[in-house]
Amino acid sequence: MTGETAPGEDGSPKVVFQNVSKSFGAIEVVRDVSFEIHDGDFIAVVGPSGCGKTTMMNMLAGFTKPDGGAVLLDGRPVAGPGPDRGVMFQDYGVFPWLTVEKNIRFGLELAVKRGMTKAQKNETVEKYMAQMRLTDFRNAWPKNLSGGMKQRLALARAYAANPRFLLMDEPFGALDAQTRSDMHDLLLEIMQAERKTALLITHSAEEAIYLANRILVVSARPSRIVEEINIPFGDNRDRDLLDSHEFIELRRHLRDVVMKQYAEQQALR
Amino acid sequence: MQRLIEFGWRLLPFAVVILIWYAVRWSGVVDQGLLPPPHLVFLDIWKRSTEGTFLLDAWVSIRRVLLGLFFGMLLAVPIGFLIGWNRTIRRFVDPLVNFFRALPPIALIPLAIVYLGIGEVAKVAILFYAAFFAGVIVMYEGMSQINPLFIRVSRTLGATDWEVFYKVILPLTVPHVLTATRVALGVAWATLVASELVAAQNGLGAVIQNASAFFQLTTIYAGIVAIGTFALIMDTMLRMASRRFLDWQERVVQ
Ligand SMILES: Nc1ncnc2c1ncn2[C@@H]1O[C@H](COP(=O)(O)OP(=O)(O)O)[C@@H](O)[C@H]1O
Ligand SMILES: [Mg+2]
């Protein structure tokens, strides 16, 4: 829909963080971070809170600009937010003044989507509403939805706008364990149906391993990438995986690495 | 049935106040001549309405309030919006708004009389002033509370500046407009009566003022009850509008 063809089809990186640095006043938050995101990647970023993960994501989303280095998207520096990069936040960001259906429709009624016909828009809304199991609640106000439903709504709304990227900032952090794991499976399901290149910020080692194909462990502030872990499970993810020997080993390792960084971040306070 | 009970609950406090009124009168704590009984007050309202100009006075007052409120809010909404939105404008205007808001509108009545005479224009101007400053402050405090998250989300969905404005900011402004109008309405009634007490040939404030000159206590009470009733009716109407338009809010403005 965006019209641009991604130079990522051949496997060249779509997103490049090139020696990115960022400070807020005297606080250096990100220092000389470099990494690449390839077409179809699902990257999880794990690190202690306050270390600068949200700041990194915001630079890709286009909410803030780096002080040094560059965040490149298809070879060009990110200029601002845009419909090619959908974002999910921990506190949902669902529009409270719109019903479930109108929330999903919001992105489709904007000028950027004027190329779509009315029928295409309706079809898109119905499709994602059904996929996120929200059809029965189409006329409900967000205030009457549970946390899990709000996050499903946010996901449906993001997908309806048909972005190439899905950026998620601790989207499941506020949910209870059961809802969280349902959300994981729902996310995997929609990702398998329609692949997006994804960046997920999370605190949970388990969540990162279960969802991502690559994990970046970020240090205490100022954040650098201390370790990159490849997750070898491919599309083969279900609940049984959680009990596998390989999964448990990976989780142990990731927790060790992260715990060390947590300890350093604590010392910073 | 449910609605009848609900309505009964609304009236109950007033019934209790009237009972206490009778009780105070009969207990003899206050000289009976200084406290007319409620039924005589209502009778006075009835007689002055059917035989006198009471209804006309009420209408004159209501019209002044509505005009002042209308023009006040007409300006308060866009100005409050601008102040709430733009930090530079806010820094410049904030001290001024606070100065003029702290100034009781009643203090301007003599000035208004000097410049605008004692006609309708002077009264509406004072009410405009009162409604504007009450409204503008509620507007811009509400505006500055708008969650930037919603703006970010709409940007990531592809909204242009104009779309952010009318699809996100505008709907989020509606609750504040309604709250500001309610606050301004209360201030407008208070100011109206004061301005009519000082200089007016008609209106409910003038009715009270004239009655006071002739020591007609019953009529003074009649005027007060009428003012309270009309103010309450208008406020209730605004509250009903809020409930209708702001169904989506977590907590409807009560
Ligand atoms: N807009 C801002 N102004 C000033 N400081 C900020 C701003 N945004 C983030 N920070 C600071 O930068 C640090 C990293 O923040 P953030 O990226 O939100 O961390 P994380 O998402 O990893 O928890 C924190 O110490 C935070 O206080
Ligand atoms: Mg964060």
XYZ file of C-alpha atoms and ligand atoms in Angstrom:
551
model
C 0.000 0.000 0.000
C 2.821 2.401 0.790
C 3.868 2.321 -2.821
C 7.549 2.054 -2.052
C 9.218 -1.202 -2.842
C 11.395 -2.384 -0.036
C 14.979 -3.064 -0.987
C 14.775 -5.784 1.637
C 13.590 -8.597 -0.611
C 17.172 -9.582 -1.349
C 17.981 -9.758 2.344
C 19.695 -6.408 2.597
C 18.857 -4.585 5.817
C 15.680 -2.468 5.888
C 16.533 -0.692 9.094
C 20.016 0.291 10.125
C 20.955 1.814 13.451
C 24.286 3.410 12.620
C 26.381 4.505 15.632
C 23.273 6.026 17.188
C 23.660 8.226 20.278
C 21.071 10.165 22.229
C 21.161 12.252 25.392
C 18.490 14.084 27.351
C 20.256 17.051 28.875
C 23.157 15.691 30.872
C 21.885 12.110 30.796
C 23.433 10.018 28.066
C 20.776 7.456 27.236
C 22.013 5.689 24.102
C 25.691 5.383 23.202
C 27.004 4.323 19.831
C 24.437 1.640 19.099
C 24.604 -0.167 15.781
C 22.435 -3.019 14.550
C 20.405 -4.024 11.531
C 16.895 -5.294 11.037
C 16.243 -7.450 7.992
C 13.058 -8.070 6.109
C 10.839 -10.410 8.111
C 12.901 -10.199 11.272
C 11.246 -10.346 14.652
C 13.647 -8.600 16.974
C 13.212 -8.503 20.731
C 15.062 -5.898 22.763
C 15.636 -6.870 26.370
C 17.295 -4.774 29.055
C 16.851 -3.116 32.443
C 14.163 -0.472 32.731
C 15.320 3.081 32.251
C 18.195 1.968 30.032
C 16.926 3.595 26.848
C 14.923 0.946 24.984
C 11.901 3.173 24.455
C 14.203 5.954 23.297
C 15.676 3.637 20.655
C 12.243 2.593 19.456
C 11.062 6.205 19.391
C 13.887 7.062 17.030
C 12.748 4.366 14.621
C 9.098 5.349 15.045
C 10.109 8.926 14.260
C 9.068 10.515 17.560
C 12.626 11.630 18.385
C 15.819 12.129 16.441
C 19.279 10.804 17.328
C 21.957 13.297 18.426
C 24.690 11.332 16.725
C 24.692 8.659 14.049
C 21.591 7.815 12.051
C 18.570 5.562 11.986
C 18.146 4.560 8.352
C 14.982 3.198 6.839
C 15.496 1.839 3.332
C 18.748 3.746 3.285
C 17.239 7.120 4.269
C 17.193 8.705 7.734
C 13.836 8.446 9.499
C 12.095 11.805 9.035
C 9.073 11.351 11.316
C 6.262 8.957 12.165
C 4.440 7.350 9.273
C 1.900 4.662 8.398
C 4.639 2.264 7.298
C 5.550 1.806 10.974
C 2.708 0.737 13.240
C 3.270 1.157 16.972
C 1.799 -0.598 20.005
C 2.193 0.887 23.468
C 1.899 -0.580 26.930
C -1.046 1.670 27.758
C -2.819 0.689 24.557
C -3.364 4.108 23.004
C -6.855 2.996 22.015
C -8.997 6.062 21.231
C -11.586 6.236 24.023
C -14.024 8.404 22.046
C -14.377 5.839 19.257
C -16.094 2.474 19.322
C -14.138 -0.708 18.659
C -15.065 -0.695 14.983
C -14.250 2.988 14.502
C -10.901 2.568 16.218
C -9.939 -0.085 13.680
C -11.282 2.079 10.877
C -9.394 5.206 12.006
C -6.256 4.662 9.933
C -8.289 3.723 6.851
C -10.264 6.963 6.861
C -7.144 9.121 6.679
C -6.027 10.871 3.526
C -3.107 8.444 3.070
C -5.608 5.684 2.346
C -7.725 7.575 -0.159
C -6.710 5.054 -2.814
C -8.793 2.335 -1.166
C -12.425 1.841 -2.080
C -15.170 1.850 0.521
C -15.640 -1.875 0.039
C -11.941 -2.566 0.583
C -12.006 -0.526 3.782
C -15.053 -2.332 5.115
C -13.516 -5.656 4.266
C -10.266 -4.743 6.020
C -12.075 -3.638 9.168
C -14.182 -6.803 9.289
C -11.176 -9.025 8.671
C -9.037 -7.741 11.516
C -11.979 -7.325 13.847
C -12.743 -11.005 13.355
C -9.115 -12.059 13.560
C -8.755 -10.304 16.907
C -12.087 -11.771 18.114
C -13.693 -8.377 18.522
C -16.653 -8.654 16.172
C -19.125 -9.134 19.008
C -17.876 -5.917 20.575
C -17.872 -3.745 17.482
C -20.079 -1.066 19.026
C -18.556 -1.183 22.505
C -16.677 1.734 24.032
C -13.057 1.028 24.946
C -13.815 1.873 28.587
C -15.837 -1.335 28.721
C -13.032 -3.550 27.379
C -10.539 -5.577 29.398
C -6.814 -4.905 29.060
C -6.361 -7.873 26.751
C -9.206 -6.730 24.524
C -7.775 -3.223 24.338
C -4.433 -4.620 23.228
C -6.176 -6.818 20.654
C -7.929 -3.692 19.426
C -4.612 -1.839 19.201
C -3.163 -4.738 17.200
C -6.166 -4.858 14.862
C -5.939 -1.107 14.320
C -2.218 -1.305 13.608
C -2.660 -4.156 11.131
C -5.596 -2.484 9.380
C -3.310 0.406 8.410
C -1.102 -2.190 6.707
C 2.328 -1.108 7.987
C 5.539 -2.841 6.984
C 6.863 -2.671 10.532
C 5.290 -3.359 13.847
C 7.001 -1.612 16.759
C 5.889 -2.778 20.191
C 6.926 -1.130 23.443
C 6.234 -3.578 26.268
C 2.755 -4.113 24.867
C 1.858 -6.985 27.179
C 3.502 -5.652 30.321
C 0.232 -4.649 31.970
C -1.610 -7.907 31.287
C -2.066 -10.875 33.594
C -0.171 -14.081 32.802
C -3.029 -15.913 31.098
C -4.060 -12.964 28.905
C -0.416 -12.361 28.088
C 0.123 -15.857 26.798
C -3.118 -15.681 24.792
C -1.825 -12.463 23.252
C 1.439 -14.168 22.350
C -0.366 -16.858 20.425
C -2.668 -14.367 18.754
C 0.319 -12.286 17.706
C 2.113 -15.339 16.317
C -1.040 -16.327 14.471
C -1.501 -12.970 12.760
C 2.231 -12.703 12.093
C 2.192 -16.061 10.351
C -0.797 -15.025 8.269
C 0.726 -11.649 7.417
C 4.373 -11.213 8.179
C 5.512 -7.836 9.471
C 9.027 -6.927 10.348
C 8.771 -6.528 14.100
C 10.605 -4.898 16.975
C 9.442 -5.860 20.439
C 10.654 -4.298 23.660
C 10.094 -6.559 26.627
C 11.177 -7.370 30.147
C 10.344 -10.999 29.874
C 13.044 -13.426 28.752
C 10.381 -16.019 28.028
C 8.357 -13.630 25.882
C 11.445 -12.625 23.932
C 12.503 -16.217 23.173
C 8.968 -17.375 22.407
C 8.244 -14.598 19.909
C 11.493 -13.355 18.400
C 14.016 -14.790 15.973
C 16.740 -12.495 17.241
C 17.253 -10.948 20.665
C 19.291 -7.858 21.446
C 20.357 -7.568 25.046
C 20.870 -3.956 25.976
C 23.187 -2.772 28.728
C 22.502 -0.452 31.631
C 22.465 3.236 30.717
C 23.935 4.477 28.437
C 22.639 1.589 26.418
C 24.864 -0.445 24.183
C 24.139 -3.839 22.758
C 25.964 -6.377 24.898
C 24.797 -9.549 23.234
C 22.889 -10.714 20.217
C 21.149 -14.093 20.465
C 19.703 -15.962 17.498
C 16.620 -18.023 18.260
C 16.550 -21.158 16.101
C 12.851 -22.081 16.348
C 11.665 -20.618 13.030
C 7.874 -20.635 12.689
C 7.675 -23.647 14.909
C 6.261 -22.070 18.062
C 3.626 -23.444 20.367
C 3.110 -23.987 24.069
C 5.081 -27.258 24.054
C 8.154 -25.318 23.051
C 8.171 -23.689 26.485
C 8.987 -27.012 28.122
C 11.664 -28.052 25.655
C 15.218 -28.451 26.830
C 16.499 -25.990 24.248
C 14.037 -23.304 25.322
C 14.878 -23.695 28.973
C 18.603 -23.479 28.251
C 18.151 -20.323 26.193
C 16.017 -18.801 28.918
C 18.617 -19.568 31.562
C 21.336 -17.986 29.471
C 19.277 -14.876 28.616
C 18.292 -14.374 32.237
C 21.928 -14.544 33.324
C 22.988 -11.936 30.810
C 20.080 -9.651 31.621
C 20.439 -10.024 35.390
C 23.981 -8.749 35.147
C 22.764 -5.628 33.373
C 19.943 -5.134 35.856
C 22.476 -5.192 38.646
C 24.539 -2.528 36.907
C 21.479 -0.369 36.297
C 20.582 -0.675 39.993
C 24.043 0.556 40.885
C 23.397 3.640 38.698
C 20.467 4.809 40.802
C -40.920 3.075 37.885
C -37.147 3.173 38.115
C -37.177 6.667 36.653
C -39.893 7.770 39.053
C -37.805 6.651 42.005
C -34.780 8.393 40.513
C -36.814 11.579 40.136
C -38.058 11.246 43.704
C -34.482 11.103 44.928
C -33.721 14.318 43.067
C -36.605 16.111 44.790
C -36.069 14.657 48.238
C -33.294 17.052 49.351
C -35.430 20.043 48.393
C -38.400 18.632 50.306
C -36.139 18.255 53.339
C -34.903 21.839 53.029
C -38.506 23.084 52.865
C -39.383 21.048 55.953
C -36.413 22.521 57.822
C -37.532 25.950 56.675
C -40.981 25.357 58.228
C -39.384 23.902 61.339
C -37.147 26.931 61.840
C -40.121 29.220 61.392
C -42.306 27.314 63.882
C -39.576 26.800 66.427
C -39.490 30.516 67.022
C -35.704 30.806 66.747
C -36.263 33.464 64.101
C -38.890 36.185 64.374
C -41.837 34.917 62.286
C -42.094 38.260 60.538
C -38.543 37.860 59.240
C -39.028 34.428 57.688
C -42.038 33.976 55.412
C -43.261 30.373 55.107
C -42.491 28.519 51.865
C -46.109 28.280 50.733
C -46.463 32.079 50.843
C -43.271 32.394 48.800
C -44.651 30.041 46.153
C -47.988 31.845 46.241
C -46.121 35.126 45.702
C -44.332 33.651 42.682
C -47.668 32.470 41.318
C -49.430 35.800 41.834
C -46.595 37.876 40.435
C -46.387 35.573 37.454
C -50.077 35.669 36.604
C -50.830 39.262 37.569
C -47.430 40.966 37.445
C -44.227 40.986 35.412
C -42.397 38.208 37.250
C -42.161 35.900 34.244
C -40.993 38.760 32.079
C -38.304 39.616 34.641
C -37.233 35.995 34.722
C -37.040 35.909 30.943
C -34.983 39.121 30.861
C -32.498 37.603 33.311
C -32.318 34.288 31.493
C -31.736 36.064 28.193
C -28.891 38.096 29.666
C -27.268 34.966 31.065
C -27.632 33.096 27.800
C -26.268 35.958 25.703
C -23.318 36.548 28.023
C -22.616 32.835 28.197
C -22.909 32.416 24.444
C -20.505 35.222 23.545
C -18.187 34.388 26.431
C -17.852 30.749 25.401
C -17.660 31.674 21.726
C -14.406 33.410 22.533
C -13.281 31.225 25.459
C -13.219 28.000 23.430
C -10.805 29.091 20.684
C -8.683 31.206 23.021
C -8.493 28.488 25.683
C -7.615 26.109 22.904
C -4.749 28.273 21.670
C -3.377 28.877 25.143
C -3.599 25.212 26.016
C -1.906 24.249 22.816
C 0.918 26.694 22.364
C 3.484 27.089 25.122
C 4.653 30.515 23.984
C 1.140 31.906 23.866
C 0.477 30.360 27.256
C 3.512 31.974 28.854
C 2.427 35.336 27.579
C -1.281 35.100 28.310
C -1.258 33.103 31.541
C -0.435 35.995 33.918
C -2.995 38.223 32.219
C -5.732 35.617 32.387
C -5.007 35.018 36.050
C -5.100 38.735 36.814
C -8.438 39.295 35.112
C -9.887 36.125 36.488
C -8.971 37.050 40.049
C -10.770 40.349 39.509
C -14.430 39.813 40.520
C -16.634 40.835 37.561
C -18.806 42.764 39.996
C -15.927 45.183 40.523
C -16.278 46.144 36.875
C -19.943 47.091 37.120
C -19.228 50.776 37.854
C -16.863 50.903 34.891
C -19.403 49.218 32.663
C -22.010 51.764 33.708
C -19.656 54.638 32.904
C -18.752 53.321 29.482
C -21.857 51.420 28.426
C -24.662 52.963 30.475
C -27.202 50.880 32.340
C -28.817 49.212 29.344
C -28.661 45.658 28.083
C -25.239 46.084 26.523
C -23.591 46.861 29.842
C -25.132 43.822 31.509
C -24.364 41.414 28.727
C -20.815 42.805 28.581
C -20.240 42.049 32.263
C -21.669 38.564 31.873
C -19.537 38.060 28.809
C -16.495 39.017 30.851
C -17.441 36.671 33.684
C -18.258 33.749 31.407
C -15.159 34.222 29.292
C -12.632 34.142 32.104
C -14.345 31.289 33.926
C -14.577 29.330 30.683
C -11.142 30.036 29.299
C -9.329 28.717 32.333
C -11.223 25.434 32.376
C -10.658 25.101 28.640
C -6.947 25.516 28.693
C -6.324 23.430 31.755
C -8.302 20.675 30.076
C -6.435 21.133 26.825
C -3.045 20.843 28.445
C -4.126 17.506 29.939
C -4.694 15.904 26.553
C -2.667 12.710 26.426
C 0.082 13.045 23.774
C -0.075 9.276 23.305
C -3.214 9.645 21.175
C -1.478 12.134 18.933
C 1.478 9.788 18.509
C -0.766 6.863 17.689
C -2.636 8.849 15.062
C 0.668 9.936 13.510
C 1.820 6.332 13.218
C -1.428 5.598 11.417
C -0.568 8.332 8.933
C -2.567 11.337 10.157
C -1.585 14.758 8.793
C -1.463 17.840 11.060
C -5.000 18.734 10.051
C -6.231 15.184 10.651
C -4.578 15.105 14.080
C -6.429 18.323 14.843
C -9.942 17.424 13.809
C -9.904 13.687 14.372
C -8.046 13.557 17.687
C -7.759 16.921 19.392
C -11.245 18.146 18.608
C -13.109 15.126 20.041
C -10.912 15.328 23.138
C -11.899 18.986 23.527
C -15.642 18.367 23.739
C -15.660 17.309 27.414
C -13.714 20.412 28.362
C -16.066 22.665 26.410
C -19.015 21.221 28.312
C -17.294 21.516 31.683
C -16.187 25.059 30.896
C -19.733 25.977 29.916
C -21.094 24.626 33.176
C -18.571 26.548 35.239
C -19.189 29.702 33.202
C -22.927 29.306 33.634
C -22.626 29.269 37.409
C -20.414 32.347 37.403
C -22.744 34.102 34.952
C -25.782 33.668 37.215
C -23.900 34.951 40.220
C -22.676 37.984 38.310
C -26.033 38.670 36.710
C -27.850 39.078 39.965
C -25.140 41.360 41.316
C -25.294 43.566 38.235
C -29.090 43.686 38.314
C -29.011 44.580 41.997
C -26.814 47.557 41.277
C -28.471 48.997 38.241
C -31.485 47.565 36.495
C -35.118 48.335 35.947
C -35.994 44.737 35.243
C -34.726 41.216 35.772
C -34.853 38.993 38.849
C -32.080 40.943 40.575
C -34.131 44.122 40.152
C -37.220 42.359 41.546
C -35.228 41.488 44.658
C -33.779 44.991 44.901
C -37.216 46.641 44.627
C -38.728 44.235 47.127
C -35.926 45.032 49.521
C -36.696 48.767 49.253
C -40.251 48.045 50.420
C -39.201 45.363 52.885
C -41.228 42.703 51.018
C -39.405 39.682 52.430
C -41.674 37.183 50.711
C -40.818 38.611 47.307
C -37.100 38.614 48.088
C -37.394 34.911 48.803
C -39.473 34.424 45.670
C -36.696 35.993 43.590
C -34.014 33.880 45.226
C -35.977 30.662 44.746
C -36.611 31.533 41.093
C -32.933 32.271 40.412
C -31.880 29.014 42.033
C -34.472 27.071 40.095
C -33.525 28.486 36.708
C -29.812 28.058 37.339
C -30.412 24.461 38.378
C -32.565 23.727 35.325
C -29.886 25.074 32.972
C -27.151 23.144 34.730
C -29.226 19.964 34.554
C -29.707 20.461 30.832
C -25.956 20.793 30.329
C -25.376 17.717 32.433
C -27.820 15.761 30.320
C -26.019 16.938 27.190
C -22.725 15.774 28.689
C -24.146 12.386 29.420
C -25.445 12.075 25.891
C -22.324 13.232 24.069
C -19.738 11.847 26.438
C -20.989 8.331 26.728
C -17.480 7.181 25.962
C -15.883 8.818 28.979
C -14.605 6.730 31.842
C -16.432 8.980 34.276
C -19.245 11.083 32.867
C -19.203 14.654 34.164
C -21.701 14.387 36.984
N 11.845 13.089 26.816
C 12.753 12.828 27.782
N 13.320 13.834 28.474
C 14.239 13.591 29.429
N 14.640 12.363 29.799
C 14.100 11.311 29.158
C 13.132 11.486 28.116
N 12.783 10.266 27.658
C 13.504 9.378 28.381
N 14.285 10.000 29.276
C 15.231 9.339 30.195
O 16.022 8.466 29.441
C 16.233 7.255 30.126
C 15.810 6.091 29.274
O 14.425 6.130 29.077
P 13.636 5.023 28.240
O 14.140 5.023 26.855
O 12.198 5.293 28.422
O 14.052 3.682 28.989
P 13.393 2.228 28.906
O 12.351 2.238 27.856
O 14.534 1.316 28.608
O 12.835 1.920 30.258
C 15.466 7.355 31.432
O 16.385 7.656 32.448
C 14.510 8.479 31.205
O 14.293 9.157 32.413
Mg 10.270 1.986 28.109
